[in-house]
Amino acid sequence: EPEVTQTPSHQVTQMGQEVILRCVPISNHLYFYWYRQILGQKVEFLVSFYNNEISEKSEIFDDQFSVERPDGSNFTLKIRSTKLEDSAMYFCASSEHSRYFGPGTRLTVT
Amino acid sequence: EDKVVQSPLSLVVHEGDTVTLNCSYEVTNFRSLLWYKQEKKAPTFLFMLTSSGIEKKSGRLSSILDKKELFSILNITATQTGDSAIYLCAWGSGTYKYIFGTGTRLKVLA
């Protein structure tokens, strides 16, 4: 079965640094999502993306965050100036109804 | 503000028991309801429901939606230890935005 992949699996960064999390969605899908899950807490919607633009974003997705589809296959989430509270698992999902989740990137901000 | 509530928060049963997990919502502009199973890492898709009163089934799992009363249930019959996981529901609202509940942690004892 096709799957969503994410890299890296674990990223450690210092507060204030920029990080880019990468996702390769399933090839013929048009809808992509980013979610985050702080340890022990619920999955939180960040942003959805369709037709090369943002469809919806949550209150969490402020100016610190951005998404891109730089080359037609990758889908990236950039966090510009990381804070301690950005430490979480970040999941990418693809398909119209967010059906297929990638394995996640664990981001640790120190 | 959109809100999704799951109950119970946790549940311990013995193999062979039947469980019912609840998900209620206060979401504007409803589109769809999703159920996921989360074991160690990423959520895995179980069901998508869009219409009231139509039961979806997959093996020992089934789910139904009531849009009038604003809730959904997930049933698992003849539980097995492999069913131990966190079960998440997510309500789709607006244009491709999914709001997750906090999940129900199910533990099935042998």
PDB file of C-alpha atoms in Angstrom:
ATOM      1  CA  GLU A   1       0.000   0.000   0.000  1.00  0.00           C
ATOM      2  CA  PRO A   2       1.328   3.479  -0.755  1.00  0.00           C
ATOM      3  CA  GLU A   3       2.482   5.426   2.248  1.00  0.00           C
ATOM      4  CA  VAL A   4       3.365   8.898   3.402  1.00  0.00           C
ATOM      5  CA  THR A   5       6.990   9.342   4.408  1.00  0.00           C
ATOM      6  CA  GLN A   6       8.546  11.998   6.631  1.00  0.00           C
ATOM      7  CA  THR A   7      12.105  13.084   7.298  1.00  0.00           C
ATOM      8  CA  PRO A   8      13.886  13.344   9.599  1.00  0.00           C
ATOM      9  CA  SER A   9      12.389  10.975  12.134  1.00  0.00           C
ATOM     10  CA  HIS A  10      13.924  13.028  14.957  1.00  0.00           C
ATOM     11  CA  GLN A  11      15.233  16.584  14.903  1.00  0.00           C
ATOM     12  CA  VAL A  12      16.955  18.302  17.787  1.00  0.00           C
ATOM     13  CA  THR A  13      17.425  22.055  17.519  1.00  0.00           C
ATOM     14  CA  GLN A  14      18.266  25.006  19.704  1.00  0.00           C
ATOM     15  CA  MET A  15      15.710  27.627  20.583  1.00  0.00           C
ATOM     16  CA  GLY A  16      15.599  30.379  17.982  1.00  0.00           C
ATOM     17  CA  GLN A  17      16.813  28.181  15.123  1.00  0.00           C
ATOM     18  CA  GLU A  18      14.831  27.468  11.988  1.00  0.00           C
ATOM     19  CA  VAL A  19      13.775  23.925  11.130  1.00  0.00           C
ATOM     20  CA  ILE A  20      12.285  22.390   8.032  1.00  0.00           C
ATOM     21  CA  LEU A  21      10.279  19.217   8.326  1.00  0.00           C
ATOM     22  CA  ARG A  22       9.789  17.230   5.149  1.00  0.00           C
ATOM     23  CA  CYS A  23       6.978  15.035   3.934  1.00  0.00           C
ATOM     24  CA  VAL A  24       6.460  13.045   0.766  1.00  0.00           C
ATOM     25  CA  PRO A  25       2.704  12.534   0.374  1.00  0.00           C
ATOM     26  CA  ILE A  26       1.146   9.727  -1.647  1.00  0.00           C
ATOM     27  CA  SER A  27       1.824  10.539  -5.269  1.00  0.00           C
ATOM     28  CA  ASN A  28      -1.635  11.168  -6.719  1.00  0.00           C
ATOM     29  CA  HIS A  29      -3.054  12.949  -3.671  1.00  0.00           C
ATOM     30  CA  LEU A  30      -3.927  16.618  -3.846  1.00  0.00           C
ATOM     31  CA  TYR A  31      -4.736  17.449  -0.222  1.00  0.00           C
ATOM     32  CA  PHE A  32      -2.092  17.652   2.475  1.00  0.00           C
ATOM     33  CA  TYR A  33      -2.145  18.403   6.151  1.00  0.00           C
ATOM     34  CA  TRP A  34       0.214  19.129   9.003  1.00  0.00           C
ATOM     35  CA  TYR A  35      -0.670  18.226  12.576  1.00  0.00           C
ATOM     36  CA  ARG A  36       1.285  18.296  15.786  1.00  0.00           C
ATOM     37  CA  GLN A  37       0.986  16.282  18.969  1.00  0.00           C
ATOM     38  CA  ILE A  38       2.690  17.464  22.123  1.00  0.00           C
ATOM     39  CA  LEU A  39       3.662  14.496  24.291  1.00  0.00           C
ATOM     40  CA  GLY A  40       0.636  13.156  26.142  1.00  0.00           C
ATOM     41  CA  GLN A  41      -1.743  15.593  24.491  1.00  0.00           C
ATOM     42  CA  LYS A  42      -4.185  15.493  21.628  1.00  0.00           C
ATOM     43  CA  VAL A  43      -3.482  15.762  17.929  1.00  0.00           C
ATOM     44  CA  GLU A  44      -3.783  19.403  16.849  1.00  0.00           C
ATOM     45  CA  PHE A  45      -4.559  20.604  13.351  1.00  0.00           C
ATOM     46  CA  LEU A  46      -2.052  23.106  11.991  1.00  0.00           C
ATOM     47  CA  VAL A  47      -2.798  23.618   8.306  1.00  0.00           C
ATOM     48  CA  SER A  48      -4.343  22.081   5.191  1.00  0.00           C
ATOM     49  CA  PHE A  49      -3.028  22.621   1.692  1.00  0.00           C
ATOM     50  CA  TYR A  50      -4.670  22.137  -1.669  1.00  0.00           C
ATOM     51  CA  ASN A  51      -3.788  23.215  -5.164  1.00  0.00           C
ATOM     52  CA  ASN A  52      -0.569  24.809  -3.995  1.00  0.00           C
ATOM     53  CA  GLU A  53      -2.173  27.032  -1.444  1.00  0.00           C
ATOM     54  CA  ILE A  54      -3.342  26.974   2.138  1.00  0.00           C
ATOM     55  CA  SER A  55      -6.988  25.904   2.526  1.00  0.00           C
ATOM     56  CA  GLU A  56      -7.322  26.349   6.262  1.00  0.00           C
ATOM     57  CA  LYS A  57      -5.048  27.042   9.173  1.00  0.00           C
ATOM     58  CA  SER A  58      -5.468  26.980  12.928  1.00  0.00           C
ATOM     59  CA  GLU A  59      -4.680  29.658  15.494  1.00  0.00           C
ATOM     60  CA  ILE A  60      -1.449  27.784  16.217  1.00  0.00           C
ATOM     61  CA  PHE A  61      -0.244  28.334  12.652  1.00  0.00           C
ATOM     62  CA  ASP A  62       1.021  31.877  13.101  1.00  0.00           C
ATOM     63  CA  ASP A  63       3.723  33.824  11.251  1.00  0.00           C
ATOM     64  CA  GLN A  64       6.366  31.537  12.691  1.00  0.00           C
ATOM     65  CA  PHE A  65       5.094  28.701  10.466  1.00  0.00           C
ATOM     66  CA  SER A  66       5.003  28.286   6.717  1.00  0.00           C
ATOM     67  CA  VAL A  67       4.312  25.461   4.285  1.00  0.00           C
ATOM     68  CA  GLU A  68       5.559  24.833   0.778  1.00  0.00           C
ATOM     69  CA  ARG A  69       5.368  22.316  -2.001  1.00  0.00           C
ATOM     70  CA  PRO A  70       8.738  23.160  -3.492  1.00  0.00           C
ATOM     71  CA  ASP A  71       9.046  20.532  -6.196  1.00  0.00           C
ATOM     72  CA  GLY A  72       5.729  18.778  -6.804  1.00  0.00           C
ATOM     73  CA  SER A  73       6.515  15.849  -4.530  1.00  0.00           C
ATOM     74  CA  ASN A  74       7.816  17.186  -1.210  1.00  0.00           C
ATOM     75  CA  PHE A  75       5.628  19.073   1.225  1.00  0.00           C
ATOM     76  CA  THR A  76       7.485  21.021   3.880  1.00  0.00           C
ATOM     77  CA  LEU A  77       6.706  22.713   7.157  1.00  0.00           C
ATOM     78  CA  LYS A  78       9.098  25.463   8.191  1.00  0.00           C
ATOM     79  CA  ILE A  79       9.262  26.777  11.725  1.00  0.00           C
ATOM     80  CA  ARG A  80      11.191  30.020  11.620  1.00  0.00           C
ATOM     81  CA  SER A  81      12.356  30.686  15.151  1.00  0.00           C
ATOM     82  CA  THR A  82      11.711  27.661  17.302  1.00  0.00           C
ATOM     83  CA  LYS A  83      10.527  27.912  20.889  1.00  0.00           C
ATOM     84  CA  LEU A  84      10.666  25.335  23.647  1.00  0.00           C
ATOM     85  CA  GLU A  85       6.909  24.819  23.326  1.00  0.00           C
ATOM     86  CA  ASP A  86       7.301  23.757  19.698  1.00  0.00           C
ATOM     87  CA  SER A  87       8.696  20.439  20.935  1.00  0.00           C
ATOM     88  CA  ALA A  88       6.219  17.841  19.660  1.00  0.00           C
ATOM     89  CA  MET A  89       5.577  15.126  17.097  1.00  0.00           C
ATOM     90  CA  TYR A  90       4.720  16.638  13.751  1.00  0.00           C
ATOM     91  CA  PHE A  91       2.612  14.532  11.425  1.00  0.00           C
ATOM     92  CA  CYS A  92       1.957  15.026   7.759  1.00  0.00           C
ATOM     93  CA  ALA A  93      -1.204  13.514   6.272  1.00  0.00           C
ATOM     94  CA  SER A  94      -2.465  13.204   2.722  1.00  0.00           C
ATOM     95  CA  SER A  95      -5.742  12.490   0.915  1.00  0.00           C
ATOM     96  CA  GLU A  96      -8.823  14.634   0.864  1.00  0.00           C
ATOM     97  CA  HIS A  97      -9.986  13.483   4.282  1.00  0.00           C
ATOM     98  CA  SER A  98      -6.643  13.302   6.014  1.00  0.00           C
ATOM     99  CA  ARG A  99      -6.726   9.549   5.811  1.00  0.00           C
ATOM    100  CA  TYR A 100      -3.068   8.615   5.549  1.00  0.00           C
ATOM    101  CA  PHE A 101      -0.678   9.809   8.220  1.00  0.00           C
ATOM    102  CA  GLY A 102       3.080   9.735   7.912  1.00  0.00           C
ATOM    103  CA  PRO A 103       5.176   8.258  10.737  1.00  0.00           C
ATOM    104  CA  GLY A 104       5.946  11.688  12.168  1.00  0.00           C
ATOM    105  CA  THR A 105       8.988  13.793  13.013  1.00  0.00           C
ATOM    106  CA  ARG A 106       9.823  14.218  16.663  1.00  0.00           C
ATOM    107  CA  LEU A 107      11.049  17.796  17.155  1.00  0.00           C
ATOM    108  CA  THR A 108      12.960  18.558  20.315  1.00  0.00           C
ATOM    109  CA  VAL A 109      13.803  22.199  21.007  1.00  0.00           C
ATOM    110  CA  THR A 110      16.447  22.760  23.656  1.00  0.00           C
TER     111      THR A 110
ATOM    112  CA  GLU B   1     -14.911  27.556  19.182  1.00  0.00           C
ATOM    113  CA  ASP B   2     -15.083  24.047  17.677  1.00  0.00           C
ATOM    114  CA  LYS B   3     -14.850  21.350  20.321  1.00  0.00           C
ATOM    115  CA  VAL B   4     -14.681  17.546  20.314  1.00  0.00           C
ATOM    116  CA  VAL B   5     -15.171  15.478  23.472  1.00  0.00           C
ATOM    117  CA  GLN B   6     -14.428  11.784  23.804  1.00  0.00           C
ATOM    118  CA  SER B   7     -15.531   9.479  26.579  1.00  0.00           C
ATOM    119  CA  PRO B   8     -14.517   7.612  28.521  1.00  0.00           C
ATOM    120  CA  LEU B   9     -10.958   8.939  28.798  1.00  0.00           C
ATOM    121  CA  SER B  10      -9.716   5.445  29.559  1.00  0.00           C
ATOM    122  CA  LEU B  11     -11.103   1.979  29.743  1.00  0.00           C
ATOM    123  CA  VAL B  12      -9.775  -1.388  30.914  1.00  0.00           C
ATOM    124  CA  VAL B  13     -11.564  -4.531  29.749  1.00  0.00           C
ATOM    125  CA  HIS B  14     -10.886  -8.230  29.394  1.00  0.00           C
ATOM    126  CA  GLU B  15     -10.460 -10.075  26.144  1.00  0.00           C
ATOM    127  CA  GLY B  16     -13.804 -10.945  24.636  1.00  0.00           C
ATOM    128  CA  ASP B  17     -15.610  -7.927  26.071  1.00  0.00           C
ATOM    129  CA  THR B  18     -17.494  -5.457  23.881  1.00  0.00           C
ATOM    130  CA  VAL B  19     -16.687  -1.759  24.212  1.00  0.00           C
ATOM    131  CA  THR B  20     -18.429   1.411  23.082  1.00  0.00           C
ATOM    132  CA  LEU B  21     -16.429   4.588  22.680  1.00  0.00           C
ATOM    133  CA  ASN B  22     -18.166   7.937  22.412  1.00  0.00           C
ATOM    134  CA  CYS B  23     -17.370  11.096  20.541  1.00  0.00           C
ATOM    135  CA  SER B  24     -19.461  14.250  20.710  1.00  0.00           C
ATOM    136  CA  TYR B  25     -18.853  17.542  19.021  1.00  0.00           C
ATOM    137  CA  GLU B  26     -19.691  21.172  18.748  1.00  0.00           C
ATOM    138  CA  VAL B  27     -18.356  21.986  15.326  1.00  0.00           C
ATOM    139  CA  THR B  28     -19.594  24.504  12.844  1.00  0.00           C
ATOM    140  CA  ASN B  29     -20.076  23.547   9.245  1.00  0.00           C
ATOM    141  CA  PHE B  30     -19.744  19.767   9.659  1.00  0.00           C
ATOM    142  CA  ARG B  31     -18.181  17.829   6.792  1.00  0.00           C
ATOM    143  CA  SER B  32     -17.130  14.399   8.049  1.00  0.00           C
ATOM    144  CA  LEU B  33     -16.204  12.390  11.114  1.00  0.00           C
ATOM    145  CA  LEU B  34     -13.070  10.255  11.214  1.00  0.00           C
ATOM    146  CA  TRP B  35     -12.006   7.520  13.613  1.00  0.00           C
ATOM    147  CA  TYR B  36      -8.365   6.539  14.068  1.00  0.00           C
ATOM    148  CA  LYS B  37      -6.394   4.057  16.138  1.00  0.00           C
ATOM    149  CA  GLN B  38      -3.110   5.308  17.610  1.00  0.00           C
ATOM    150  CA  GLU B  39      -0.668   2.779  18.975  1.00  0.00           C
ATOM    151  CA  LYS B  40       2.949   3.791  19.286  1.00  0.00           C
ATOM    152  CA  LYS B  41       3.184   6.623  16.811  1.00  0.00           C
ATOM    153  CA  ALA B  42       0.999   7.862  13.968  1.00  0.00           C
ATOM    154  CA  PRO B  43      -2.789   7.497  13.862  1.00  0.00           C
ATOM    155  CA  THR B  44      -4.075   4.851  11.489  1.00  0.00           C
ATOM    156  CA  PHE B  45      -7.381   5.389   9.761  1.00  0.00           C
ATOM    157  CA  LEU B  46     -10.391   3.298  10.730  1.00  0.00           C
ATOM    158  CA  PHE B  47     -13.573   4.937   9.411  1.00  0.00           C
ATOM    159  CA  MET B  48     -14.959   8.010   7.771  1.00  0.00           C
ATOM    160  CA  LEU B  49     -18.629   8.866   8.279  1.00  0.00           C
ATOM    161  CA  THR B  50     -20.578  11.606   6.626  1.00  0.00           C
ATOM    162  CA  SER B  51     -24.228  10.506   6.864  1.00  0.00           C
ATOM    163  CA  SER B  52     -26.369   9.947   9.922  1.00  0.00           C
ATOM    164  CA  GLY B  53     -27.637   6.492  10.764  1.00  0.00           C
ATOM    165  CA  ILE B  54     -25.475   4.499   8.357  1.00  0.00           C
ATOM    166  CA  GLU B  55     -23.256   2.025  10.158  1.00  0.00           C
ATOM    167  CA  LYS B  56     -19.768   1.399   8.858  1.00  0.00           C
ATOM    168  CA  LYS B  57     -18.226  -1.985   9.663  1.00  0.00           C
ATOM    169  CA  SER B  58     -14.782  -3.485   9.430  1.00  0.00           C
ATOM    170  CA  GLY B  59     -14.406  -6.861  11.067  1.00  0.00           C
ATOM    171  CA  ARG B  60     -15.111  -6.493  14.768  1.00  0.00           C
ATOM    172  CA  LEU B  61     -15.210  -2.695  14.574  1.00  0.00           C
ATOM    173  CA  SER B  62     -18.218  -0.621  13.655  1.00  0.00           C
ATOM    174  CA  SER B  63     -19.185   3.007  13.863  1.00  0.00           C
ATOM    175  CA  ILE B  64     -22.252   5.160  13.446  1.00  0.00           C
ATOM    176  CA  LEU B  65     -22.927   8.877  13.322  1.00  0.00           C
ATOM    177  CA  ASP B  66     -25.849  10.925  14.615  1.00  0.00           C
ATOM    178  CA  LYS B  67     -25.669  14.414  13.146  1.00  0.00           C
ATOM    179  CA  LYS B  68     -28.833  15.545  14.898  1.00  0.00           C
ATOM    180  CA  GLU B  69     -27.611  14.639  18.385  1.00  0.00           C
ATOM    181  CA  LEU B  70     -24.025  15.537  17.459  1.00  0.00           C
ATOM    182  CA  PHE B  71     -22.242  12.348  18.393  1.00  0.00           C
ATOM    183  CA  SER B  72     -20.627   9.217  17.049  1.00  0.00           C
ATOM    184  CA  ILE B  73     -19.829   5.854  18.603  1.00  0.00           C
ATOM    185  CA  LEU B  74     -17.189   3.272  17.856  1.00  0.00           C
ATOM    186  CA  ASN B  75     -17.959  -0.304  18.868  1.00  0.00           C
ATOM    187  CA  ILE B  76     -15.434  -3.065  19.213  1.00  0.00           C
ATOM    188  CA  THR B  77     -16.776  -6.566  19.789  1.00  0.00           C
ATOM    189  CA  ALA B  78     -14.860  -9.583  21.058  1.00  0.00           C
ATOM    190  CA  THR B  79     -11.916  -7.393  22.043  1.00  0.00           C
ATOM    191  CA  GLN B  80      -8.368  -8.718  21.746  1.00  0.00           C
ATOM    192  CA  THR B  81      -5.140  -7.546  23.362  1.00  0.00           C
ATOM    193  CA  GLY B  82      -4.134  -6.136  19.973  1.00  0.00           C
ATOM    194  CA  ASP B  83      -6.998  -3.665  20.252  1.00  0.00           C
ATOM    195  CA  SER B  84      -5.160  -1.903  23.081  1.00  0.00           C
ATOM    196  CA  ALA B  85      -4.516   1.619  21.813  1.00  0.00           C
ATOM    197  CA  ILE B  86      -5.760   5.177  21.923  1.00  0.00           C
ATOM    198  CA  TYR B  87      -8.838   5.696  19.754  1.00  0.00           C
ATOM    199  CA  LEU B  88      -9.204   9.146  18.289  1.00  0.00           C
ATOM    200  CA  CYS B  89     -12.121  10.822  16.626  1.00  0.00           C
ATOM    201  CA  ALA B  90     -11.791  13.913  14.473  1.00  0.00           C
ATOM    202  CA  TRP B  91     -14.504  16.167  13.141  1.00  0.00           C
ATOM    203  CA  GLY B  92     -14.065  17.809   9.792  1.00  0.00           C
ATOM    204  CA  SER B  93     -15.317  21.345   9.663  1.00  0.00           C
ATOM    205  CA  GLY B  94     -15.104  24.182   7.221  1.00  0.00           C
ATOM    206  CA  THR B  95     -12.764  23.633   4.333  1.00  0.00           C
ATOM    207  CA  TYR B  96     -10.448  20.730   5.192  1.00  0.00           C
ATOM    208  CA  LYS B  97      -9.891  21.387   8.865  1.00  0.00           C
ATOM    209  CA  TYR B  98     -10.021  18.461  11.312  1.00  0.00           C
ATOM    210  CA  ILE B  99     -10.496  18.869  15.057  1.00  0.00           C
ATOM    211  CA  PHE B 100      -9.378  15.926  17.184  1.00  0.00           C
ATOM    212  CA  GLY B 101     -10.682  14.784  20.516  1.00  0.00           C
ATOM    213  CA  THR B 102      -8.351  13.879  23.354  1.00  0.00           C
ATOM    214  CA  GLY B 103      -8.859  10.183  22.672  1.00  0.00           C
ATOM    215  CA  THR B 104      -9.974   7.142  24.642  1.00  0.00           C
ATOM    216  CA  ARG B 105      -7.165   4.941  25.952  1.00  0.00           C
ATOM    217  CA  LEU B 106      -8.297   1.319  25.745  1.00  0.00           C
ATOM    218  CA  LYS B 107      -6.427  -1.468  27.493  1.00  0.00           C
ATOM    219  CA  VAL B 108      -7.499  -5.053  26.858  1.00  0.00           C
ATOM    220  CA  LEU B 109      -6.280  -7.596  29.376  1.00  0.00           C
ATOM    221  CA  ALA B 110      -5.634 -11.212  28.430  1.00  0.00           C
TER     222      ALA B 110
END
